[in-house]
XYZ file of C-alpha atoms in Angstrom:
576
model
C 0.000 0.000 0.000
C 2.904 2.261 0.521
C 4.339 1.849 -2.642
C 1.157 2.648 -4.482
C 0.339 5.615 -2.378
C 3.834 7.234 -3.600
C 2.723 6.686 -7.369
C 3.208 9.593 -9.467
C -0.443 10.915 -10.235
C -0.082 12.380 -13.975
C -3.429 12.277 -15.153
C -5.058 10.815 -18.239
C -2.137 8.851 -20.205
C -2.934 7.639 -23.700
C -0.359 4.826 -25.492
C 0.824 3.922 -28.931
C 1.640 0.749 -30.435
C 4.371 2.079 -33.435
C 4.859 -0.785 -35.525
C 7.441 -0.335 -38.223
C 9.617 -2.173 -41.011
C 12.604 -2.304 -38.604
C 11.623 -2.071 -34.860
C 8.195 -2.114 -33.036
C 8.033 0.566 -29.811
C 5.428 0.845 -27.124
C 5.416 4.571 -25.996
C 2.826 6.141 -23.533
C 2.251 9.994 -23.043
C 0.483 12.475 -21.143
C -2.634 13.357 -22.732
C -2.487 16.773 -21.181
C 1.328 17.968 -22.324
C 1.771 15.017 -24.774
C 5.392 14.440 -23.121
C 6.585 11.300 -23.666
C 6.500 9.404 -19.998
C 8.639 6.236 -20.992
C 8.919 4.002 -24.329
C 10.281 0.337 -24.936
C 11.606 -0.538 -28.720
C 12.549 -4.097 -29.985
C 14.506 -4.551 -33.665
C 12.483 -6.803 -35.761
C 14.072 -9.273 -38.058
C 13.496 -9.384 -41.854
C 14.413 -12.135 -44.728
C 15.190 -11.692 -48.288
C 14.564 -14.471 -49.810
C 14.875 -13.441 -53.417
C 16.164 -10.330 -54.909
C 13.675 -7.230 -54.281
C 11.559 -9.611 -51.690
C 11.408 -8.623 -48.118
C 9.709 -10.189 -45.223
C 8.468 -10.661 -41.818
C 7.492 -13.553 -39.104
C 4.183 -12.064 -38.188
C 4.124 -13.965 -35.194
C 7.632 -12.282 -34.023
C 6.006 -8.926 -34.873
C 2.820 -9.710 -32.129
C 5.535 -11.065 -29.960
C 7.225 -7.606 -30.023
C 4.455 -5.734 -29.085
C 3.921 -7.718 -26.074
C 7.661 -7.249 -25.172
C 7.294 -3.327 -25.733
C 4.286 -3.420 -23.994
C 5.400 -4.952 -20.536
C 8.972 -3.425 -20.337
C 7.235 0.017 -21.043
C 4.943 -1.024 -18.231
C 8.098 -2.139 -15.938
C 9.577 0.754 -16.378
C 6.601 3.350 -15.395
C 6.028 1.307 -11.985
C 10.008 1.613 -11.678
C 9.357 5.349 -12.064
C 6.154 5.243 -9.970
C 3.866 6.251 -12.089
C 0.494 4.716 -12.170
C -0.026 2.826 -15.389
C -3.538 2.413 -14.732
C -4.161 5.768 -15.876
C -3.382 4.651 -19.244
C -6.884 5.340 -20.778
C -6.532 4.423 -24.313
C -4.009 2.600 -26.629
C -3.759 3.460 -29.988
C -1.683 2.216 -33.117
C 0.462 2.889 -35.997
C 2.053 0.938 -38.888
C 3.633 0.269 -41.751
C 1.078 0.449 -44.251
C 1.122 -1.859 -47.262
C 2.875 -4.762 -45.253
C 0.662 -7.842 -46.093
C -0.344 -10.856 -43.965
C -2.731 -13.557 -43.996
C -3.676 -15.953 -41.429
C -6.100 -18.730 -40.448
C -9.332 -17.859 -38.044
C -9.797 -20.838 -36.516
C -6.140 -21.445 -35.495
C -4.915 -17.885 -35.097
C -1.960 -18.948 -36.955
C -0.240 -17.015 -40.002
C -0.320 -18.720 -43.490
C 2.985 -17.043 -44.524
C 5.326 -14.433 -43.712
C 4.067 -11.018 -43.618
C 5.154 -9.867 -47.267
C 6.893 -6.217 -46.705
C 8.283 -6.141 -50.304
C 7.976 -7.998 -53.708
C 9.406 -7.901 -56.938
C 7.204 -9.708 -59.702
C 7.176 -8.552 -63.550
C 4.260 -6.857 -63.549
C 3.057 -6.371 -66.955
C 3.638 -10.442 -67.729
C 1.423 -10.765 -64.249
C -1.143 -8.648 -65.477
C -1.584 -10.450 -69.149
C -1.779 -13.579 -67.516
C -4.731 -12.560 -65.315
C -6.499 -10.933 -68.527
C -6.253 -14.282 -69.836
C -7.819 -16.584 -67.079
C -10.624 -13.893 -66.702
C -9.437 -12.142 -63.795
C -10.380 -8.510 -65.458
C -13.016 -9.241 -67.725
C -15.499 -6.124 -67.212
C -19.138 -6.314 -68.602
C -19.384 -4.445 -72.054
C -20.913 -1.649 -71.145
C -18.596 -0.926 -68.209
C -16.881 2.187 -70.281
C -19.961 3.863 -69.433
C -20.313 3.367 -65.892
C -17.652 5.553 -64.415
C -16.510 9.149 -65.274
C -12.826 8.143 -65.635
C -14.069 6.187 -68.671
C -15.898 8.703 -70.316
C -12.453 10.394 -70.211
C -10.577 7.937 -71.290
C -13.118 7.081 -74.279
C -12.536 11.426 -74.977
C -8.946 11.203 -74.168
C -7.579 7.755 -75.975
C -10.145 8.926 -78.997
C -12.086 5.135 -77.768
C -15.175 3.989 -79.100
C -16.745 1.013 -77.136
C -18.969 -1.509 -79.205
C -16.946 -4.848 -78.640
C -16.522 -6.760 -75.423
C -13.022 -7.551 -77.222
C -12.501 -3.908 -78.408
C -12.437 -3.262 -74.620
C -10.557 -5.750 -73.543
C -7.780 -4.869 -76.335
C -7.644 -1.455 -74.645
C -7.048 -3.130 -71.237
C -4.280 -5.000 -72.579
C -2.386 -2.208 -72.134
C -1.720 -2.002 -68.648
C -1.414 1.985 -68.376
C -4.689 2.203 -69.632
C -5.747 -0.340 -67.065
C -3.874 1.734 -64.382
C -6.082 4.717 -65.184
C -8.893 2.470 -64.115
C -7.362 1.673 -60.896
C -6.560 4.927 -60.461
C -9.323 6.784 -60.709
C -10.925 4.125 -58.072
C -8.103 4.032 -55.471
C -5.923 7.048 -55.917
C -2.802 4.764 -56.592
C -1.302 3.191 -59.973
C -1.124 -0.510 -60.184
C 1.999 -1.569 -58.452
C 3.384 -4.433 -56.635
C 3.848 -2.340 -53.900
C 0.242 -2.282 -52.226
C -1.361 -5.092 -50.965
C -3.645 -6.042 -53.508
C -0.729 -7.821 -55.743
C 0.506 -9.565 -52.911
C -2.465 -11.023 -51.451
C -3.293 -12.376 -55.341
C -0.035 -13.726 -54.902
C -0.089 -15.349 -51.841
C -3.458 -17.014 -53.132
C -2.035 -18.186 -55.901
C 1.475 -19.343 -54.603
C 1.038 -20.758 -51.310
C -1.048 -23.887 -50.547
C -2.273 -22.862 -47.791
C -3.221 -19.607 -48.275
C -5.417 -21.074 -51.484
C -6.715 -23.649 -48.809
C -7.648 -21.476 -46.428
C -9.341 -19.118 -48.830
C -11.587 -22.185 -50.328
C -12.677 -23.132 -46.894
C -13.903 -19.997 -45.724
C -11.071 -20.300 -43.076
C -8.513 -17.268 -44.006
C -8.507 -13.848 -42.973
C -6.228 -10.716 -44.803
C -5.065 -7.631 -43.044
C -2.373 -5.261 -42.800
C 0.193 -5.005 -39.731
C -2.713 -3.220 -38.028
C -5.219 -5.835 -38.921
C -3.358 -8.384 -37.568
C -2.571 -6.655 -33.934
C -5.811 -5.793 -33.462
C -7.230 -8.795 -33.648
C -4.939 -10.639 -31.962
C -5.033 -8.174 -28.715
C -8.296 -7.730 -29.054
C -9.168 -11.738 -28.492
C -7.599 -13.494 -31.768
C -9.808 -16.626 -32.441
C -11.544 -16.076 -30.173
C -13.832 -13.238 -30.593
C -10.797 -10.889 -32.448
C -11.897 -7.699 -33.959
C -11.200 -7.825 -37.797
C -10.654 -4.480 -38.484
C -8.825 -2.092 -40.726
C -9.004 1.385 -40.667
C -9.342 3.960 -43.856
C -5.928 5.121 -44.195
C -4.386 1.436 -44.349
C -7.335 0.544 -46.560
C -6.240 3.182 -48.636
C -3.192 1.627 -50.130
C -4.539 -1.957 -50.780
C -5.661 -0.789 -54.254
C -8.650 -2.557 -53.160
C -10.265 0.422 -51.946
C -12.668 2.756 -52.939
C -11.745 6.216 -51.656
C -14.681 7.528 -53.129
C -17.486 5.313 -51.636
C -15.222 4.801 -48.185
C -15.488 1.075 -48.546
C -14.175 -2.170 -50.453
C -14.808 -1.649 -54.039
C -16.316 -5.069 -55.311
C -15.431 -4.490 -59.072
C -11.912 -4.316 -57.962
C -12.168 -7.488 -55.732
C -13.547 -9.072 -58.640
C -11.247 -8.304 -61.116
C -8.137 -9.327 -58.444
C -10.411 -12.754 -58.081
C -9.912 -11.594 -54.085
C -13.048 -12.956 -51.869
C -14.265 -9.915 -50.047
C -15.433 -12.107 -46.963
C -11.448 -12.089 -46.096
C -11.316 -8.518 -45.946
C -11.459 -6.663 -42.068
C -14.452 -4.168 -41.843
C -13.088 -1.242 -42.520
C -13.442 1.947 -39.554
C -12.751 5.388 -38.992
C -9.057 5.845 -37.562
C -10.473 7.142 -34.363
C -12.517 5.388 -32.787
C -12.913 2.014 -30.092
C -12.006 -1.082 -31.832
C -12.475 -3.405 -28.601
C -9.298 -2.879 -26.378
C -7.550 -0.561 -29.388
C -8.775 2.762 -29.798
C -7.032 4.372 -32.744
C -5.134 2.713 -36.122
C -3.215 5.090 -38.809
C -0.766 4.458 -41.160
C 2.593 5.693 -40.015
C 2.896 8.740 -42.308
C -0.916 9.998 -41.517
C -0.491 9.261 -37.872
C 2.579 11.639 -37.990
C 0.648 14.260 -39.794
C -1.559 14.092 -36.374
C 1.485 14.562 -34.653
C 2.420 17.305 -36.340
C -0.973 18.770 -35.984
C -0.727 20.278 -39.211
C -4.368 21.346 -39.267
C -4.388 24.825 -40.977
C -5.037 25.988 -44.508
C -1.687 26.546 -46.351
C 0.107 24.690 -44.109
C 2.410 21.300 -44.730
C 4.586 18.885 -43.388
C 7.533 16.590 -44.622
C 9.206 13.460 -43.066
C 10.601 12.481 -45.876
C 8.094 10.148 -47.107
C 5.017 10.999 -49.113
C 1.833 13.470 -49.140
C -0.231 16.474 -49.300
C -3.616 16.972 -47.584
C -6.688 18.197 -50.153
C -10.255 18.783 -48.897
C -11.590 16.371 -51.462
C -10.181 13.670 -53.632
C -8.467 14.920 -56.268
C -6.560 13.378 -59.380
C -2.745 14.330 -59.873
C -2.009 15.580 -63.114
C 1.635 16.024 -61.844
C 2.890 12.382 -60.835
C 1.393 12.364 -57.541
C -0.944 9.444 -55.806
C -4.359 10.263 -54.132
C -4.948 8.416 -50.911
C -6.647 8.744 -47.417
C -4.685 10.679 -44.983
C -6.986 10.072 -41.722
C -10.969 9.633 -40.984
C -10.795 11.127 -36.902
C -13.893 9.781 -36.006
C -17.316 7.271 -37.123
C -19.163 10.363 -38.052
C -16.309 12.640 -39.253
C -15.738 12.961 -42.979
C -12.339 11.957 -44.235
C -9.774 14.002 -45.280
C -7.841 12.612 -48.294
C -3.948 13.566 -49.213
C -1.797 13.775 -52.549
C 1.668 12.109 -51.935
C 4.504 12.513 -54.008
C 8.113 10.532 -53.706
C 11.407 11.020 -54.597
C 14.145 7.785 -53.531
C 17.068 10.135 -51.878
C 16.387 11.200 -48.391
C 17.621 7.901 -46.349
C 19.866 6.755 -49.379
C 22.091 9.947 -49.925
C 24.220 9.502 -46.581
C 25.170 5.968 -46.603
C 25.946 6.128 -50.197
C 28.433 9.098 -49.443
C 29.317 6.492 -46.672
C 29.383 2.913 -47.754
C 30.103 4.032 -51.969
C 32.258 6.705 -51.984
C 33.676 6.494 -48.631
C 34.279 10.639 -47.643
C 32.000 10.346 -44.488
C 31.952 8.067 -41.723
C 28.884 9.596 -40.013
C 25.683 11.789 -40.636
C 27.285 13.927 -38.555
C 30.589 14.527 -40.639
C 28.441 15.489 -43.603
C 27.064 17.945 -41.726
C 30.010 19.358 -40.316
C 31.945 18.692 -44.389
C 29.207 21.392 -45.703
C 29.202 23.982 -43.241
C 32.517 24.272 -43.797
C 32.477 25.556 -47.102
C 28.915 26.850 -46.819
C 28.432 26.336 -50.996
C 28.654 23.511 -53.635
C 30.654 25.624 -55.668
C 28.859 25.158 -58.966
C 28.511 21.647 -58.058
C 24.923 19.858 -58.182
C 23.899 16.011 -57.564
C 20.779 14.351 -58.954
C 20.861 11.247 -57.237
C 18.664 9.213 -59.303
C 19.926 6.012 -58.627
C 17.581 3.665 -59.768
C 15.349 6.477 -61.951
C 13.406 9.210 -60.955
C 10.023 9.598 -58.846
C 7.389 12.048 -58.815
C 7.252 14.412 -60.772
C 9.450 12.640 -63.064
C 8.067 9.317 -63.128
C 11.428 8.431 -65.417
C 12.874 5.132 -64.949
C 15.553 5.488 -67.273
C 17.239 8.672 -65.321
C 20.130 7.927 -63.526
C 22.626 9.461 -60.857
C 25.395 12.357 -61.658
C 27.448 15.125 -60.586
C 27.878 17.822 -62.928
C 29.392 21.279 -62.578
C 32.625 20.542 -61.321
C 35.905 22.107 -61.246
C 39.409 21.380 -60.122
C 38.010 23.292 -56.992
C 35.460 21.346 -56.197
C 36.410 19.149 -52.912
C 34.370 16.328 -51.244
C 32.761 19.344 -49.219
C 31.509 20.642 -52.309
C 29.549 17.177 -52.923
C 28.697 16.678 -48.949
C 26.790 20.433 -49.417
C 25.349 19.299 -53.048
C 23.955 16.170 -51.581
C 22.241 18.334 -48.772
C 20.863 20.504 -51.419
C 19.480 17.939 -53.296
C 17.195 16.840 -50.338
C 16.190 20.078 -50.583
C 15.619 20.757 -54.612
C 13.635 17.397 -54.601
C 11.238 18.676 -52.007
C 11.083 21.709 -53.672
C 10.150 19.827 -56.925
C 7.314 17.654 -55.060
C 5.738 20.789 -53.335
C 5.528 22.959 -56.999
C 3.543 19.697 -58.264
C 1.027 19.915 -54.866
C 0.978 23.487 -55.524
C -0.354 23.277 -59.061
C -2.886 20.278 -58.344
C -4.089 21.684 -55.183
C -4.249 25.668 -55.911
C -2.757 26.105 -52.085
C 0.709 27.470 -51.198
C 2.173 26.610 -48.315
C 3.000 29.416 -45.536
C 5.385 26.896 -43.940
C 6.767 23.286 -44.003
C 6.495 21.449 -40.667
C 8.744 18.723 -40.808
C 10.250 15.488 -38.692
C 12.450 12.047 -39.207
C 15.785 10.912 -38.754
C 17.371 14.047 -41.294
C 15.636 16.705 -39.300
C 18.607 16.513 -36.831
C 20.632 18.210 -39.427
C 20.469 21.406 -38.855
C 22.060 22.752 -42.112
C 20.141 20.833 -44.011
C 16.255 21.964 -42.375
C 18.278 25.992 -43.128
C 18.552 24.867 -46.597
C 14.891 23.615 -47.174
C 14.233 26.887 -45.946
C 16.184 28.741 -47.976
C 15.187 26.724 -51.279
C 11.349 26.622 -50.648
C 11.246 30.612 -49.305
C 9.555 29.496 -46.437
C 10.193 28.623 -42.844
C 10.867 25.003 -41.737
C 9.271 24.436 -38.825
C 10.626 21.174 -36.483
C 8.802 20.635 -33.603
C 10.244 19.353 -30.435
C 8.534 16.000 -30.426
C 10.668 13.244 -31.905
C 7.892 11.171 -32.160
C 5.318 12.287 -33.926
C 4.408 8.975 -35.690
C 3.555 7.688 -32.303
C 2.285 10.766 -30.789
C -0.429 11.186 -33.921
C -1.640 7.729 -33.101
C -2.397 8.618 -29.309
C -3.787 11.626 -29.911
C -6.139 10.119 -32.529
C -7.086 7.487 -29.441
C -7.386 9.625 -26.700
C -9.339 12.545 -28.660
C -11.790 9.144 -29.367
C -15.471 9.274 -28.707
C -15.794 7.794 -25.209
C -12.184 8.126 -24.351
C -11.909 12.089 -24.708
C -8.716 12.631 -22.681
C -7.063 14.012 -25.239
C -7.984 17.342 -27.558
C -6.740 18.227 -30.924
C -6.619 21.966 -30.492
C -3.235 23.202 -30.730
C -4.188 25.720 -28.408
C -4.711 23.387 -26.092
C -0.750 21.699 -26.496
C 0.711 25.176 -25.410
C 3.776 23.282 -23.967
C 4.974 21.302 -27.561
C 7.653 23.752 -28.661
C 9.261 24.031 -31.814
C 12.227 25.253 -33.837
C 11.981 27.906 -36.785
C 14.285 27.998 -39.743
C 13.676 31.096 -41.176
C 14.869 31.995 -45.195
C 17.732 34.259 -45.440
C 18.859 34.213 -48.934
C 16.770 36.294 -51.312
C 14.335 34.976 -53.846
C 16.571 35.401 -56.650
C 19.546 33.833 -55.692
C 17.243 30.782 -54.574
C 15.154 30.363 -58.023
C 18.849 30.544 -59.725
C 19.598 27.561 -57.717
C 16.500 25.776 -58.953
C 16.856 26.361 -62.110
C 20.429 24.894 -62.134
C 19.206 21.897 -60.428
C 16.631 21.355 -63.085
C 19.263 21.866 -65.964
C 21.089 19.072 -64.304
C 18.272 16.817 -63.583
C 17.439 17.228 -67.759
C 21.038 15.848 -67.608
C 19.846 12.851 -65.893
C 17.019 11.988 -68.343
C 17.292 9.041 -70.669
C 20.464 7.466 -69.278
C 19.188 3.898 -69.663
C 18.598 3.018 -72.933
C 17.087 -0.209 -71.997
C 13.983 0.672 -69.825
C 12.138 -1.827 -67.491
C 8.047 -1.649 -67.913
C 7.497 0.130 -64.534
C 9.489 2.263 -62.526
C 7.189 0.518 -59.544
C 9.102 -2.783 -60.520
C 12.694 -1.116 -60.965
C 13.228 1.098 -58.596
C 13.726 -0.703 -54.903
C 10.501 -0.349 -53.224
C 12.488 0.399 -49.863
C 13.514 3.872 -51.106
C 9.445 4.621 -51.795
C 8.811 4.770 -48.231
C 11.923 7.116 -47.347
C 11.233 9.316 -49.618
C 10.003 12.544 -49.770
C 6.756 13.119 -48.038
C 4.430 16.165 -47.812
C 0.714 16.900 -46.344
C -1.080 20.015 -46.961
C -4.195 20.192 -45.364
C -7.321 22.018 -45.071
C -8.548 22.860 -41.611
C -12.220 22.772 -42.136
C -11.968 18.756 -42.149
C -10.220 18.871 -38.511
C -11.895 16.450 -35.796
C -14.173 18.706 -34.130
C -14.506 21.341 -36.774
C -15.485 19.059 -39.398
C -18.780 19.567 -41.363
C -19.888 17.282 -44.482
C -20.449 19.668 -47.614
């Protein structure tokens, strides 16, 4: 009794389950400051077992969580704080991880698949042929993005067979997809790998014929195994994971059957899918990692943005990129709330620049020396970098691009290239953010950002100086996980937790302000862009997809944006 009358009495708490690629982390915070009490994190093991291929022992993923869960827990009651305050535990994940496992047993069917190379287009002919996309003849007609097509591609529809000849082609198909989902077709969402799994592993196909198997992402599969497994689980996804299956609708909010049909995918394996606040048995909350951070960040004002160099832009409605950019769900904060979608746009440099300098070329040892190599001649001299290493992303979409350094002189040093490889972090944003400008019609009065590269402080003055706006970092490492709790504890019937910055009056942050002039920074642009036109048609040879060339590891370290509009914030949100 005397050790739990000396407990620390904090208040409402609120936790996060942060489940990611590399590590899972357990982190609980104080729903009235939103300072981090205590965390636990556990590396999780990956296998390659082909070129491109990545995965994950699902069950040493749940196992993890469990870990981070009770040494969080040990370590609170070591600090005497009262863990049953913990109100409400939310989580965030990795998004288009993909895992299937058996209801009755509880047990995966296969590793959780992370990444996979297949040849796409040769995948895609063979499904025309055993019926998999076979639309009725009349389907042309039944969506807008067809009339356009049909107006666009000069397409007259009489012939079941005329239509299928168009579909052949599988850009034309991706339109399709695209105008349903917000994403092109790529073996990167979870649509492709689930057909795969079906049609690969025995027991997968088993399961599936006997009404036994169940599909999820990394959040589908937590929740319903904390929330009771096989017995009594919650199968549940939420809309911002649903959002990059390519399976969903992000116009109706739901499963699109079409698309189930034409993937030959049984939609009685799918989880229900829910808003990404809300109670979910013992979970409260589930976000993708990048929209959960975009909580975090609590970018919630018109013409604001925020980057963690990975992938997005927030829009008030969804709206079709005609600058390289994907459409997807950025968050749904409650069952009656409408959903606020984002534009994301990547570019495959931010986590690969510094250990190429490292591991390739060999003139740094640490992040920290190629911060220290550019300040030190504050300049690249003339000297740019386009590292496009395996083609370029958005806007570019060019998978015959590749890396160079141009512009150099006898000068030039290896400080030049460690301040050249800064700026291009920083010329690549800049190239993302003109493409949300132009689709969305919003420019940004500042660019909140967070990750790993944020540390570097000559890098966050350069994105500054580049875009002609402040960089704003906020004190709060861990916004992934933060976003996540504040999306559980700002929950109806939880409500420990509100989403009014106003309200967070103790979460600092740091401004970088501009301080070269326009000029000298559109000069700098423009010489980046002559050297990225450099770049362009290096590879003579070019593979069908720049989804199946370029490593699908860079896609989610890329460069990533939202720009939101504040009349879709949780508590200020009306329907139109």
């Amino acid at each position: 009794m005397a050790a739990s009358s000396n407990r620390i009495m904090l208040g409402p708490l609120v936790a996060a389950i942060d489940q990611g690629t590399s590590s899972t982390r357990f982190l609980v915070f104080n729903a009235k400051t939103a300072e981090l009490l205590s965390h636990h994190q556990v590396e999780i093991k990956q296998s390659f077992p082909k070129e491109g291929w990545v995965e994950e022992d699902p069950k040493e993923i749940l196992q993890s969580v469990y870990e981070c869960m009770d040494r969080t827990c040990e370590k609170m009651t070591q600090l005497n704080i009262d863990i049953s305050n913990i109100k409400a535990v939310g989580v965030t994940n990795q998004r288009e991880t993909t895992l299937v496992w058996d209801k009755e047993t509880g047990e995966p069917l296969y590793n959780a698949i992370v990444f996979f190379k297949v040849p796409m287009k040769s995948k895609f002919k063979f499904w025309l042929k055993t019926g998999y996309f076979s639309p009725p003849p009349d389907f042309l007609f039944q969506t807008e993005i067809y009339q356009n097509i049909e107006k666009n591609c000069a397409y007259q529809a009489t012939l079941h067979k005329t239509l299928l000849a168009k579909l052949n082609n599988i850009s034309y198909f991706s339109c399709f997809i695209q105008h349903k989902t917000g994403l092109p077709i790529s073996t990167y969402f979870s649509a492709v790998k689930l057909r795969w799994l079906m049609d690969n592993v025995e027991k997968v196909h088993e399961a599936v014929l006997s009404h036994r198997a169940m599909f999820g992402t990394v959040d589908s599969w937590l929740i319903w195994s904390l929330t009771g497994g096989k017995k009594g689980g919650v199968h549940c996804t939420d809309v911002t994971n649903a959002s990059r299956t390519m399976l969903f609708n992000i116009h109706t909010m739901d499963w699109d059957p079409e698309l189930c049909k034409y993937f030959d995918i049984p939609m009685e394996i799918l989880p229900k899918v829910r808003s990404s606040s809300e109670i979910y048995g013992l979970m409260v909350s589930c976000l993708g990692d990048q929209s959960a951070a975009l909580v975090g960040q609590m970018c919630f004002k018109d013409g604001q943005a925020k980057n963690t160099y990975g992938t997005g832009c927030f829009l008030h409605i969804p709206v079709m990129s005609d600058h390289g950019l994907l459409t997807t769900v950025a968050y749904k904060l409650g069952r009656d709330k409408p959903a606020c979608y984002a534009l994301e746009g990547s570019v495959a440099i931010a986590g690969a620049v510094v250990p190429w300098l490292k591991n390739n070329l060999g003139i740094i040892q640490t992040s920290t020396e190629l911060e220290q190599l550019a300040a030190d001649v504050g300049t690249s001299y003339g000297c740019y970098f386009v590292p496009a290493f395996s083609g370029l992303y958005a806007p570019y979409w060019e998978p015959s691009a590749r890396g160079i350094i141009c512009g150099l002189t006898q000068f030039t040093n290896r400080s030049h290239l460690a301040f050249a490889a800064l700026e291009a972090v920083c010329f690549q944003t800049r190239e993302i953010l003109d493409a949300m400008n132009q689709d969305s019609g919003i420019h940004l009065s500042q660019l909140q950002v967070d990750g790993g590269m944020t540390s570097n402080r000559l890098l966050m003055q350069l994105q500054a100086d580049i875009l002609c706006i402040p960089v704003v970092k906020p004190s709060m490492p861990e916004t992934t996980a933060l976003g996540a709790a504040m999306a559980a504890g700002a929950a109806e019937g939880v409500s420990v937790w509100s989403l009014n910055p106003e309200d967070l009056t103790e979460v600092t942050s740091e401004k970088f302000e501009p301080q070269i002039n326009p000029e000298e920074s559109e000069l700098r642009y423009a010489r980046w862009k002559k050297a990225v036109q450099r770049a362009m048609n290096w590879e003579t040879t070019e593979p069908t997809s720049i989804f199946s060339s370029v490593p699908l590891g860079f896609y989610i370290l890329g460069s990533m944006f939202m720009l939101i509009g504040a009349k879709y914030i949780a508590g200020q949100c009306e329907s139109e």
